[in-house]
Coordinates of C-alpha atoms in Angstrom, one line a residue:
Chain B
M21 CA 6.1 -17.2 -15.1
E22 CA 3.6 -18.6 -17.4
P23 CA 2.9 -16.6 -20.8
Q24 CA -0.2 -14.7 -20.6
Q25 CA -2.2 -12.8 -23.2
L26 CA -2.0 -9.4 -22.0
F27 CA -2.4 -7.5 -25.2
E28 CA -5.6 -7.1 -27.1
G29 CA -5.5 -8.5 -30.5
S30 CA -2.6 -11.2 -31.9
S31 CA 1.1 -10.2 -32.0
P32 CA 2.8 -10.0 -35.5
E33 CA 3.7 -13.0 -36.6
F34 CA 6.2 -13.7 -39.7
D35 CA 5.8 -17.1 -41.4
F36 CA 8.9 -17.9 -43.2
L37 CA 7.3 -20.9 -44.9
G38 CA 5.3 -20.4 -48.3
E39 CA 2.6 -22.6 -49.1
V40 CA 3.5 -25.6 -51.3
K41 CA 0.7 -25.9 -54.0
A42 CA 1.8 -29.1 -55.7
G43 CA 4.5 -31.7 -56.3
F44 CA 6.1 -33.5 -53.8
P45 CA 6.0 -33.0 -50.1
S46 CA 8.2 -30.0 -48.7
P47 CA 10.4 -31.3 -45.8
A48 CA 9.4 -28.0 -44.2
E49 CA 6.0 -28.7 -44.2
S50 CA 6.2 -30.1 -40.6
I51 CA 8.2 -27.2 -39.2
R52 CA 6.1 -24.1 -38.1
E53 CA 8.3 -21.4 -36.7
H54 CA 7.7 -17.5 -36.6
L55 CA 9.1 -14.8 -35.3
D56 CA 7.1 -12.9 -32.6
L57 CA 7.9 -9.3 -32.5
T58 CA 6.7 -9.2 -28.9
S59 CA 9.3 -11.9 -27.7
L60 CA 11.9 -9.2 -29.1
L61 CA 10.5 -6.2 -27.7
V62 CA 8.9 -6.9 -24.2
R63 CA 10.9 -8.9 -21.7
H64 CA 8.5 -8.4 -19.0
R65 CA 5.1 -8.4 -20.2
A66 CA 3.6 -7.7 -17.0
S67 CA 5.8 -4.4 -16.1
T68 CA 5.8 -3.1 -20.1
F69 CA 3.9 0.0 -21.3
F70 CA 3.6 2.2 -24.6
F71 CA 3.9 5.5 -24.8
R72 CA 3.8 8.1 -27.7
V73 CA 6.5 11.1 -28.3
D74 CA 5.4 14.4 -28.5
G75 CA 7.8 16.9 -28.7
V76 CA 11.4 17.8 -29.8
S77 CA 13.9 17.5 -26.5
M78 CA 15.4 14.3 -27.5
V79 CA 15.8 14.3 -31.3
E80 CA 19.7 13.8 -31.0
A81 CA 18.5 10.5 -29.1
D82 CA 16.8 9.4 -32.0
M83 CA 13.3 10.2 -30.6
D84 CA 11.1 12.2 -32.4
E85 CA 7.4 13.1 -32.5
G86 CA 5.0 10.1 -33.2
D87 CA 7.6 7.4 -32.5
I88 CA 6.8 4.6 -29.7
L89 CA 8.4 4.6 -26.6
I90 CA 8.4 0.7 -25.1
V91 CA 9.1 1.6 -21.5
D92 CA 9.7 -1.4 -18.7
R93 CA 9.1 -0.2 -15.3
A94 CA 10.9 -3.9 -13.7
L95 CA 14.4 -2.1 -14.9
E96 CA 15.9 -0.3 -12.2
P97 CA 17.1 2.9 -13.6
Y98 CA 20.7 3.7 -14.1
N99 CA 23.1 6.5 -14.4
G100 CA 22.6 7.6 -18.1
C101 CA 19.3 5.7 -18.9
R102 CA 16.8 7.3 -20.8
A103 CA 13.5 7.1 -18.9
V104 CA 10.0 8.0 -18.5
C105 CA 10.0 10.5 -15.7
F106 CA 7.4 12.3 -13.7
L107 CA 8.3 15.8 -12.7
D108 CA 6.3 17.9 -11.0
G109 CA 2.8 16.8 -12.4
E110 CA 3.8 16.3 -15.8
F111 CA 5.4 13.0 -17.9
T112 CA 8.6 13.7 -19.9
V113 CA 11.6 11.5 -21.3
K114 CA 15.0 12.5 -20.5
T115 CA 18.4 10.9 -20.0
V116 CA 18.9 10.5 -16.3
E117 CA 22.4 11.5 -14.8
I118 CA 22.3 9.9 -11.2
S119 CA 24.8 11.2 -8.8
E120 CA 25.3 11.6 -5.0
N121 CA 23.8 15.3 -5.3
G122 CA 20.7 14.0 -6.9
A123 CA 20.1 14.1 -10.7
V124 CA 20.0 15.7 -13.5
L125 CA 17.5 15.2 -16.4
R126 CA 19.5 15.9 -19.5
P127 CA 17.9 16.7 -23.3
A128 CA 19.2 15.4 -26.4
N129 CA 18.5 18.8 -28.1
P130 CA 21.0 21.6 -28.0
A131 CA 18.1 24.2 -27.4
Y132 CA 17.0 22.7 -24.4
P133 CA 18.6 23.0 -21.1
P134 CA 19.3 20.5 -18.6
I135 CA 16.9 20.3 -15.7
P136 CA 18.4 19.6 -12.2
V137 CA 16.2 17.8 -9.8
G138 CA 16.6 18.1 -6.1
P139 CA 14.3 17.6 -3.1
E140 CA 12.1 20.1 -3.6
N141 CA 10.7 18.8 -6.8
N142 CA 8.0 15.9 -6.8
F143 CA 10.0 13.8 -9.0
S144 CA 10.1 9.9 -9.8
V145 CA 11.6 7.6 -12.2
W146 CA 8.2 5.9 -13.9
G147 CA 9.8 3.4 -16.1
V148 CA 13.0 3.1 -18.3
V149 CA 12.9 3.3 -22.1
T150 CA 13.9 -0.1 -23.9
W151 CA 13.1 0.4 -27.0
V152 CA 12.1 3.4 -29.6
I153 CA 9.6 2.2 -32.3
K154 CA 9.7 4.5 -35.3
K155 CA 8.0 4.7 -38.5
C156 CA 9.8 5.0 -41.7
T157 CA 6.6 5.3 -44.1
P158 CA 4.8 8.4 -44.3
Chain H
M5 CA 0.4 -21.1 4.6
Y6 CA -2.0 -18.9 2.4
A7 CA -1.7 -15.1 1.0
L8 CA -4.5 -13.0 -0.3
A9 CA -3.0 -10.3 -2.3
D10 CA -5.7 -7.4 -2.7
C11 CA -5.4 -4.6 -4.7
N12 CA -5.9 -1.3 -2.8
N13 CA -8.9 0.8 -4.3
F14 CA -8.4 -0.8 -7.2
F15 CA -10.4 1.1 -10.0
A16 CA -9.2 4.4 -8.6
S17 CA -5.5 3.1 -8.7
C18 CA -5.7 2.1 -12.0
E19 CA -6.8 5.5 -13.1
R20 CA -3.9 6.9 -11.5
V21 CA -1.4 4.8 -13.6
F22 CA -1.0 7.1 -15.9
R23 CA -2.2 10.1 -13.8
P24 CA 0.5 9.9 -11.1
E25 CA -0.3 13.5 -10.2
L26 CA -3.5 12.2 -8.7
N27 CA -1.8 10.5 -6.1
G28 CA -2.4 12.0 -2.9
K29 CA -5.8 13.4 -4.3
P30 CA -9.2 12.3 -4.1
V31 CA -10.2 10.0 -7.0
I32 CA -13.6 8.2 -7.6
V33 CA -15.0 6.0 -10.1
L34 CA -18.6 5.8 -11.1
S35 CA -21.0 3.1 -12.1
N36 CA -22.5 2.9 -15.4
N37 CA -24.4 6.1 -16.5
D38 CA -22.2 7.6 -14.3
G39 CA -24.4 7.0 -11.5
C40 CA -23.0 6.1 -8.2
A41 CA -19.3 6.2 -6.9
V42 CA -18.4 2.6 -7.3
A43 CA -14.6 3.2 -6.1
R44 CA -12.9 5.9 -4.0
S45 CA -9.3 6.4 -3.3
N46 CA -8.3 6.8 0.4
E47 CA -8.6 10.7 0.2
A48 CA -12.0 10.2 -1.2
K49 CA -13.1 7.9 1.8
A50 CA -11.6 10.5 3.9
L51 CA -13.9 13.2 2.5
G52 CA -16.9 11.0 3.7
I53 CA -18.0 10.3 0.2
P54 CA -19.7 6.7 1.3
M55 CA -19.7 3.7 -1.2
G56 CA -22.5 3.8 -4.0
A57 CA -22.9 7.4 -3.3
P58 CA -25.1 8.9 -6.2
L59 CA -23.0 11.3 -7.9
F60 CA -26.1 14.3 -8.1
K61 CA -25.9 13.8 -3.9
I62 CA -22.4 14.3 -3.7
R63 CA -21.4 17.4 -6.3
D64 CA -21.1 19.6 -3.8
I65 CA -18.2 18.1 -2.0
V66 CA -16.4 16.7 -5.5
K67 CA -16.4 20.3 -6.6
A68 CA -15.1 21.9 -3.6
N69 CA -12.4 19.4 -3.2
N70 CA -11.7 19.3 -6.7
V71 CA -12.4 15.4 -6.8
A72 CA -11.2 13.8 -9.8
V73 CA -14.3 11.6 -11.4
F74 CA -13.8 8.8 -13.5
S75 CA -16.4 6.9 -15.6
G76 CA -15.4 3.1 -15.5
N77 CA -13.2 2.0 -17.8
Y78 CA -13.2 -1.7 -17.7
A79 CA -10.8 -2.4 -20.6
L80 CA -7.9 -0.7 -18.6
Y81 CA -9.1 -2.3 -14.9
G82 CA -9.3 -6.0 -16.6
E83 CA -5.7 -5.5 -18.1
M84 CA -4.0 -4.0 -15.3
S85 CA -5.6 -7.0 -13.2
A86 CA -4.2 -9.2 -15.8
R87 CA -0.6 -7.7 -15.0
V88 CA -1.2 -7.7 -11.0
Q89 CA -1.9 -11.5 -11.5
A90 CA 1.2 -12.2 -14.1
V91 CA 3.3 -10.7 -10.9
L92 CA 1.8 -12.7 -8.2
R93 CA 2.4 -15.8 -10.3
E94 CA 6.3 -15.3 -9.7
F95 CA 5.5 -15.9 -6.0
S96 CA 3.6 -18.7 -6.1
P97 CA 2.6 -21.8 -8.7
S98 CA -1.0 -21.8 -7.6
V99 CA -2.7 -18.8 -7.8
E100 CA -6.5 -18.4 -7.7
Q101 CA -8.2 -15.2 -8.9
Y102 CA -10.8 -14.7 -6.5
S103 CA -12.2 -11.4 -8.4
I104 CA -10.9 -8.5 -10.5
D105 CA -8.7 -6.9 -7.7
E106 CA -7.8 -9.9 -5.0
A107 CA -6.2 -13.3 -5.5
F108 CA -5.3 -16.1 -3.3
L109 CA -1.7 -17.9 -3.2
D110 CA -1.2 -20.9 -2.1
L111 CA 2.5 -20.9 -0.4
T112 CA 2.8 -24.7 0.5
G113 CA 6.2 -25.7 0.0
I114 CA 7.4 -22.2 0.0
K115 CA 10.2 -21.6 2.6
A116 CA 10.8 -17.9 3.2
D117 CA 10.8 -15.2 6.1
F118 CA 7.1 -14.9 5.4
D119 CA 7.1 -11.2 6.5
A120 CA 9.3 -10.1 4.0
Y121 CA 7.6 -12.0 1.2
A122 CA 4.7 -10.6 1.9
K123 CA 6.3 -7.4 1.7
A124 CA 8.2 -8.3 -1.4
I125 CA 5.2 -9.3 -3.1
S126 CA 3.5 -5.8 -2.7
A127 CA 6.7 -4.0 -3.6
R128 CA 6.7 -6.1 -6.5
C129 CA 3.3 -5.2 -7.6
W130 CA 4.0 -2.0 -7.2
R131 CA 7.2 -1.5 -9.0
D132 CA 5.8 -3.4 -12.0
T133 CA 2.3 -2.5 -12.3
S134 CA 2.1 0.8 -10.2
I135 CA -0.7 -0.7 -8.3
P136 CA -0.6 -0.6 -4.8
V137 CA -1.4 -4.2 -3.4
S138 CA -2.1 -5.4 0.2
V139 CA -0.6 -8.6 1.0
G140 CA -1.6 -10.7 4.1
I141 CA -0.3 -14.2 5.0
A142 CA -1.5 -16.5 7.5
P143 CA -2.3 -20.3 8.1
T144 CA -5.5 -20.2 6.4
K145 CA -7.2 -18.3 3.8
T146 CA -9.5 -16.6 6.0
L147 CA -6.9 -15.0 8.4
A148 CA -4.8 -14.0 5.4
K149 CA -7.7 -11.7 4.1
I150 CA -7.8 -10.5 7.7
A151 CA -4.3 -9.9 7.8
S152 CA -4.5 -8.0 4.3
K153 CA -6.9 -5.9 5.8
L154 CA -4.4 -4.8 8.6
C155 CA -1.8 -3.5 5.9
K156 CA -4.7 -0.8 4.7
Q157 CA -4.9 0.0 8.2
Y158 CA -1.1 0.3 9.2
P159 CA 0.9 1.9 6.4
K160 CA 3.8 0.8 8.5
L161 CA 3.6 -2.8 7.7
K162 CA 4.5 -1.6 3.9
G163 CA 1.9 -3.3 2.1
G164 CA 2.9 -6.9 3.8
C165 CA 1.6 -8.8 7.0
Y166 CA 2.5 -11.9 8.4
M167 CA 0.3 -13.3 11.1
H168 CA 0.7 -16.3 12.8
R169 CA 1.6 -16.1 16.3
P170 CA -1.5 -17.2 18.3
Q171 CA -1.0 -14.2 20.7
D172 CA -1.3 -12.1 17.8
I173 CA -3.9 -13.8 16.1
E174 CA -5.9 -13.1 19.2
K175 CA -5.1 -9.6 19.5
V176 CA -6.0 -8.9 15.9
L177 CA -9.4 -11.0 16.1
R178 CA -10.8 -9.2 19.1
K179 CA -11.0 -6.1 17.3
F180 CA -11.9 -7.5 14.0
P181 CA -15.7 -6.7 13.5
V182 CA -17.2 -10.2 13.0
A183 CA -19.2 -8.5 10.0
D184 CA -16.0 -8.2 8.0
V185 CA -14.9 -12.0 8.3
W186 CA -14.9 -13.4 5.0
G187 CA -18.0 -16.0 4.6
I188 CA -20.1 -14.2 7.3
G189 CA -23.2 -13.3 5.4
R190 CA -25.3 -10.7 6.2
R191 CA -28.0 -13.0 8.0
S192 CA -25.6 -14.5 9.9
V193 CA -24.5 -11.1 11.1
K194 CA -27.9 -10.1 12.5
K195 CA -28.4 -13.5 14.2
L196 CA -24.8 -13.3 15.9
D197 CA -25.7 -9.9 17.0
V198 CA -28.7 -11.0 19.1
M199 CA -26.3 -13.7 20.7
G200 CA -23.6 -10.9 21.7
V201 CA -21.1 -11.9 18.9
K202 CA -19.5 -8.9 17.7
T203 CA -16.0 -9.7 16.9
A204 CA -13.9 -12.8 14.8
W205 CA -12.7 -13.6 18.3
D206 CA -16.4 -14.1 19.7
Y207 CA -17.1 -16.2 16.9
A208 CA -14.0 -18.3 17.3
Q209 CA -14.7 -19.1 20.6
L210 CA -18.3 -20.3 20.0
P211 CA -19.1 -23.9 20.7
E212 CA -18.4 -26.1 17.6
E213 CA -22.4 -27.7 18.1
T214 CA -23.7 -24.3 18.2
V215 CA -21.9 -23.1 15.0
R216 CA -22.7 -26.1 13.1
K217 CA -26.4 -26.1 14.4
L218 CA -26.8 -22.1 13.4
F219 CA -24.8 -21.7 10.1
A220 CA -24.0 -25.0 9.0
L221 CA -20.8 -26.4 7.4
P222 CA -19.7 -23.4 5.9
G223 CA -20.0 -21.3 9.1
W224 CA -18.3 -24.2 11.1
R225 CA -15.2 -24.2 8.3
T226 CA -15.1 -20.5 8.7
R227 CA -14.9 -21.0 12.8
Q228 CA -12.0 -23.5 12.1
E229 CA -10.3 -20.8 9.8
L230 CA -10.3 -18.2 12.2
R231 CA -8.7 -20.7 14.8
G232 CA -5.7 -21.2 12.3
I233 CA -7.0 -24.8 10.9
P234 CA -7.1 -24.5 7.1
C235 CA -10.4 -25.9 5.9
I236 CA -10.8 -23.9 2.6
G237 CA -8.4 -24.8 0.1
L238 CA -7.3 -23.0 -3.2
E239 CA -9.6 -24.4 -5.5
D240 CA -12.2 -24.4 -2.9
L241 CA -14.7 -21.4 -3.6
P242 CA -15.9 -18.9 -1.2
Q243 CA -18.9 -20.4 0.8
D244 CA -20.5 -16.9 1.8
R245 CA -23.8 -16.5 -0.6
Q246 CA -22.1 -13.7 -2.4
S247 CA -21.1 -16.0 -5.2
I248 CA -22.4 -18.8 -7.2
C249 CA -20.2 -21.5 -9.0
V250 CA -20.2 -24.3 -11.3
S251 CA -17.5 -26.3 -12.3
R252 CA -16.7 -29.7 -12.8
S253 CA -13.6 -32.2 -13.2
F254 CA -13.6 -33.9 -16.5
A255 CA -13.5 -37.5 -16.8
H256 CA -10.8 -37.4 -19.5
E257 CA -8.6 -34.4 -20.0
I258 CA -10.0 -31.7 -22.5
T259 CA -7.5 -30.6 -25.1
Q260 CA -9.5 -29.3 -27.9
P261 CA -10.7 -25.4 -27.4
A262 CA -14.2 -26.1 -28.7
Q263 CA -14.9 -28.9 -26.2
L264 CA -13.6 -26.7 -23.5
A265 CA -15.6 -23.8 -24.5
E266 CA -18.7 -26.3 -24.9
Q267 CA -18.2 -27.2 -20.9
V268 CA -17.9 -23.3 -20.1
A269 CA -20.9 -22.4 -22.1
N270 CA -23.0 -25.0 -19.9
F271 CA -21.1 -24.1 -16.6
A272 CA -22.3 -20.3 -17.4
E273 CA -25.7 -21.3 -18.3
A274 CA -26.1 -23.5 -14.9
V275 CA -24.7 -20.3 -12.9
V276 CA -26.9 -17.7 -14.8
E277 CA -29.9 -20.4 -14.1
K278 CA -29.0 -20.4 -10.0
L279 CA -28.5 -16.7 -10.4
R280 CA -32.1 -15.8 -11.6
K281 CA -33.6 -18.3 -9.2
Q282 CA -32.1 -16.3 -6.4
G283 CA -33.0 -13.2 -8.1
S284 CA -29.5 -11.7 -8.1
L285 CA -27.4 -9.7 -10.8
A286 CA -23.9 -10.6 -11.0
L287 CA -21.2 -8.0 -11.2
E288 CA -18.3 -10.4 -11.9
M289 CA -17.7 -13.5 -13.4
V290 CA -14.8 -15.6 -13.0
V291 CA -14.1 -18.1 -15.6
F292 CA -11.1 -20.7 -14.8
A293 CA -9.4 -23.8 -16.3
F294 CA -7.0 -26.1 -14.4
T295 CA -4.8 -28.7 -16.1
N296 CA -4.2 -32.2 -14.1
R297 CA -1.9 -30.6 -11.4
F298 CA -1.0 -34.4 -10.0
K299 CA 0.4 -35.3 -13.3
E300 CA 3.8 -34.2 -12.8
N301 CA 5.6 -34.1 -16.1
A302 CA 2.5 -32.7 -18.0
P303 CA 3.0 -28.9 -19.0
Q304 CA 0.9 -27.3 -16.1
A305 CA -1.9 -24.3 -16.8
H306 CA -4.1 -22.7 -14.0
E307 CA -5.8 -19.6 -15.4
A308 CA -8.7 -17.3 -14.9
R309 CA -10.2 -14.7 -16.4
V310 CA -12.5 -12.0 -15.0
V311 CA -15.2 -10.2 -16.7
V312 CA -16.9 -7.5 -15.0
F313 CA -20.4 -6.3 -15.4
P314 CA -20.8 -2.6 -14.2
E315 CA -24.4 -2.7 -13.7
G316 CA -24.9 -5.9 -12.8
E317 CA -26.0 -8.7 -15.1
A318 CA -28.4 -12.4 -14.9
D319 CA -28.8 -12.4 -18.9
Y320 CA -28.0 -15.7 -20.7
R321 CA -27.4 -13.4 -23.5
K322 CA -24.7 -11.7 -22.1
L323 CA -23.0 -14.0 -19.5
V324 CA -23.0 -17.0 -21.6
P325 CA -20.9 -15.4 -24.7
A326 CA -18.6 -13.6 -22.2
A327 CA -18.0 -17.0 -20.6
V328 CA -17.3 -18.5 -23.9
R329 CA -14.7 -15.6 -24.8
A330 CA -12.9 -15.7 -21.5
C331 CA -12.4 -19.5 -22.1
Q332 CA -11.1 -18.7 -25.7
E333 CA -8.6 -16.5 -23.8
I334 CA -7.6 -19.1 -21.2
Y335 CA -7.4 -22.0 -23.6
R336 CA -3.5 -22.6 -24.7
P337 CA -2.9 -25.3 -27.2
G338 CA -0.6 -28.5 -26.1
Y339 CA -2.1 -28.5 -22.1
G340 CA -4.6 -30.9 -21.2
Y341 CA -7.5 -29.3 -19.1
K342 CA -8.8 -31.6 -16.2
K343 CA -11.0 -29.0 -14.7
A344 CA -13.0 -25.9 -15.4
G345 CA -15.9 -23.7 -14.1
V346 CA -17.7 -20.6 -13.8
V347 CA -18.3 -18.5 -10.9
V348 CA -19.9 -15.3 -10.6
T349 CA -19.1 -13.1 -7.7
K350 CA -20.1 -10.1 -5.9
L351 CA -23.9 -10.5 -6.1
M352 CA -26.4 -7.9 -5.9
S353 CA -30.4 -8.2 -5.3
A354 CA -32.0 -7.6 -8.7
V355 CA -34.9 -5.9 -6.6
S356 CA -32.8 -2.9 -6.0
A357 CA -31.4 -2.7 -9.8
T358 CA -33.0 0.1 -11.6
G359 CA -35.1 -1.4 -14.3
S360 CA -35.6 -4.7 -12.6
L361 CA -34.8 -7.8 -15.0
F362 CA -37.4 -10.1 -13.5
A363 CA -40.6 -7.8 -13.8
D364 CA -41.4 -9.5 -17.0
S365 CA -41.0 -13.2 -16.3
E366 CA -42.6 -13.5 -20.1
A367 CA -39.5 -11.8 -21.5
A368 CA -37.2 -14.1 -19.0
Q369 CA -38.8 -17.4 -20.1
R370 CA -38.2 -16.0 -23.9
D371 CA -34.6 -15.2 -22.9
A372 CA -34.3 -19.0 -21.5
R373 CA -35.9 -20.5 -24.7
L374 CA -33.7 -18.5 -27.0
S375 CA -30.8 -19.5 -25.0
G376 CA -31.8 -23.0 -25.4
A377 CA -32.3 -23.1 -29.0
I378 CA -28.7 -21.5 -29.3
E379 CA -27.4 -24.3 -27.4
S380 CA -28.8 -27.3 -29.1
I381 CA -27.5 -25.6 -32.3
N382 CA -24.0 -24.8 -31.4
R383 CA -24.1 -28.7 -29.9
S384 CA -24.6 -30.0 -33.1
F385 CA -22.7 -27.6 -35.4
G386 CA -19.8 -26.6 -32.7
P387 CA -19.7 -23.7 -30.2
G388 CA -19.8 -20.5 -32.0
A389 CA -21.9 -21.7 -35.0
I390 CA -24.6 -19.2 -33.8
R391 CA -23.7 -16.1 -31.7
F392 CA -25.0 -13.4 -30.1
G393 CA -24.9 -10.1 -32.3
V394 CA -24.1 -8.4 -28.8
Q395 CA -21.2 -10.8 -28.3
G396 CA -18.4 -8.5 -27.5
S397 CA -17.2 -7.6 -24.4
G398 CA -19.6 -8.0 -21.5
E399 CA -19.6 -4.6 -20.6
V400 CA -22.9 -2.4 -21.6
Y401 CA -22.0 1.4 -21.7
S402 CA -24.1 4.3 -22.1
T403 CA -22.8 7.6 -20.6
R404 CA -19.1 7.9 -20.0
E405 CA -19.0 11.4 -20.0
H406 CA -15.6 11.0 -17.7
Q407 CA -13.9 8.1 -18.8
S408 CA -10.4 7.8 -19.5
P409 CA -8.6 6.3 -22.4
H410 CA -7.9 2.9 -23.0
Y411 CA -4.3 3.4 -22.1
T412 CA -3.2 -0.2 -22.4
T413 CA -5.5 -1.7 -25.0
R414 CA -5.8 0.5 -27.9
W415 CA -2.9 1.9 -30.0
E416 CA -4.8 5.1 -30.5
D417 CA -4.9 5.8 -26.9
I418 CA -1.8 5.0 -25.6
P419 CA -0.7 7.7 -23.2
T420 CA 1.7 10.4 -24.7
V421 CA 4.8 11.9 -23.2
K422 CA 5.7 15.4 -23.8
L423 CA 9.5 15.9 -24.6

């Protein structure tokens, strides 16, 4: 697949090379490398989406209010994955336990009960959560 | 072999990506100023909402059936379109984006079970982007288009249809209205109707000389294509009057962004000139740039961008800057561009548009003079030396009461998930 600019604006880049103001030329001058955060966090550009967290049912899985989730639809849901699920008309994020009898959506907060999912539910896994972006400053 | 990938009810499908509860429910998307329904989900079509229906005329149906109504969200549609295109590129090295919701794939050299391949492309588009796509594969582009329409008619095909056996093609063409064939314009349909030519099959059976005489070379090409003889290649642009293209192969490869932008600006200007001459407004503009595909060891790029003008546009001041901006998005350093072009598609008559643009010919001339002046300044000082103040998105909004958030293009608009 060819690289594609799918997202507005430029991706964050970190230059490690300071400017050389004077003196003899730096041997690093011709080397232009940088770290692109997107290349780390987004494996499949076409299938990756971002969601913002609202609610506290996953606090023990380190998903707090205001965090940004990176969600990849290209990943096959696996037993124990954390995923954005669509359940009876609403999005939610839970740990998905897949068994022969169906699935259970398990919260990561003792105050919330697990949700069994059966054929009577309108349920689908929308996409697997691959990263959580957390802001550490106020 | 060619494939045509067509996104089903594209704008309505985009609105469902982050609103899965709307699957199975009627959805419509309105034109600018929330005027008319320009996209309808299958459920909305089934309710009898016609294409282009003014909202005030269908208010009762909308209310009674709880139809989800959206104002056009072109940032979302454009971004989703780029995602679908990126998926398609994994299935063929040469992809031609034909419009915001359609692309042709050249499958030359690909060995596969094409029926499975068509279904796989559709499934991958759905898995990755949540957009339903109908994929038709056939020996010619014209037949591939027909095959993709079959997918929409028959859900059993699971989004993919390979149409190649002569007896199958005949069966399909005998039922396929000639008016729906790619490249057959409205004027031709009138003539054909008088001649008793109703189906694609009837058209393919017309004697070669008759077709050449009545419909010239493009009409003859369509006839051959319907007979399974490829006449329209990937870079050839559609021959119907529903589009205008200006493109050129460069004598020397272009590597500088400013040079490429200058060429594209010139093409866009020529396109606008033709557009105005024939009194049309463009709903979409495609800007493309290709590297030299015959240069084997050079890095290859084959990119296109679509700009949508919801109200239709024929103004230099809108189209030229939008083309330059699209070109800047396409350009990648390190590639030698051999060909570029600008195409406007989905044309509509300026007379039928509200507030005719051509009513005031003095204003039109002023536009042209202004545009010329800007051009010469930019020639001297480099593209972008002088720019239009409105240069931005090529989209003009006023009313958009029902617009969904810019889910995929603005951080403050990304969807919220309740935990």
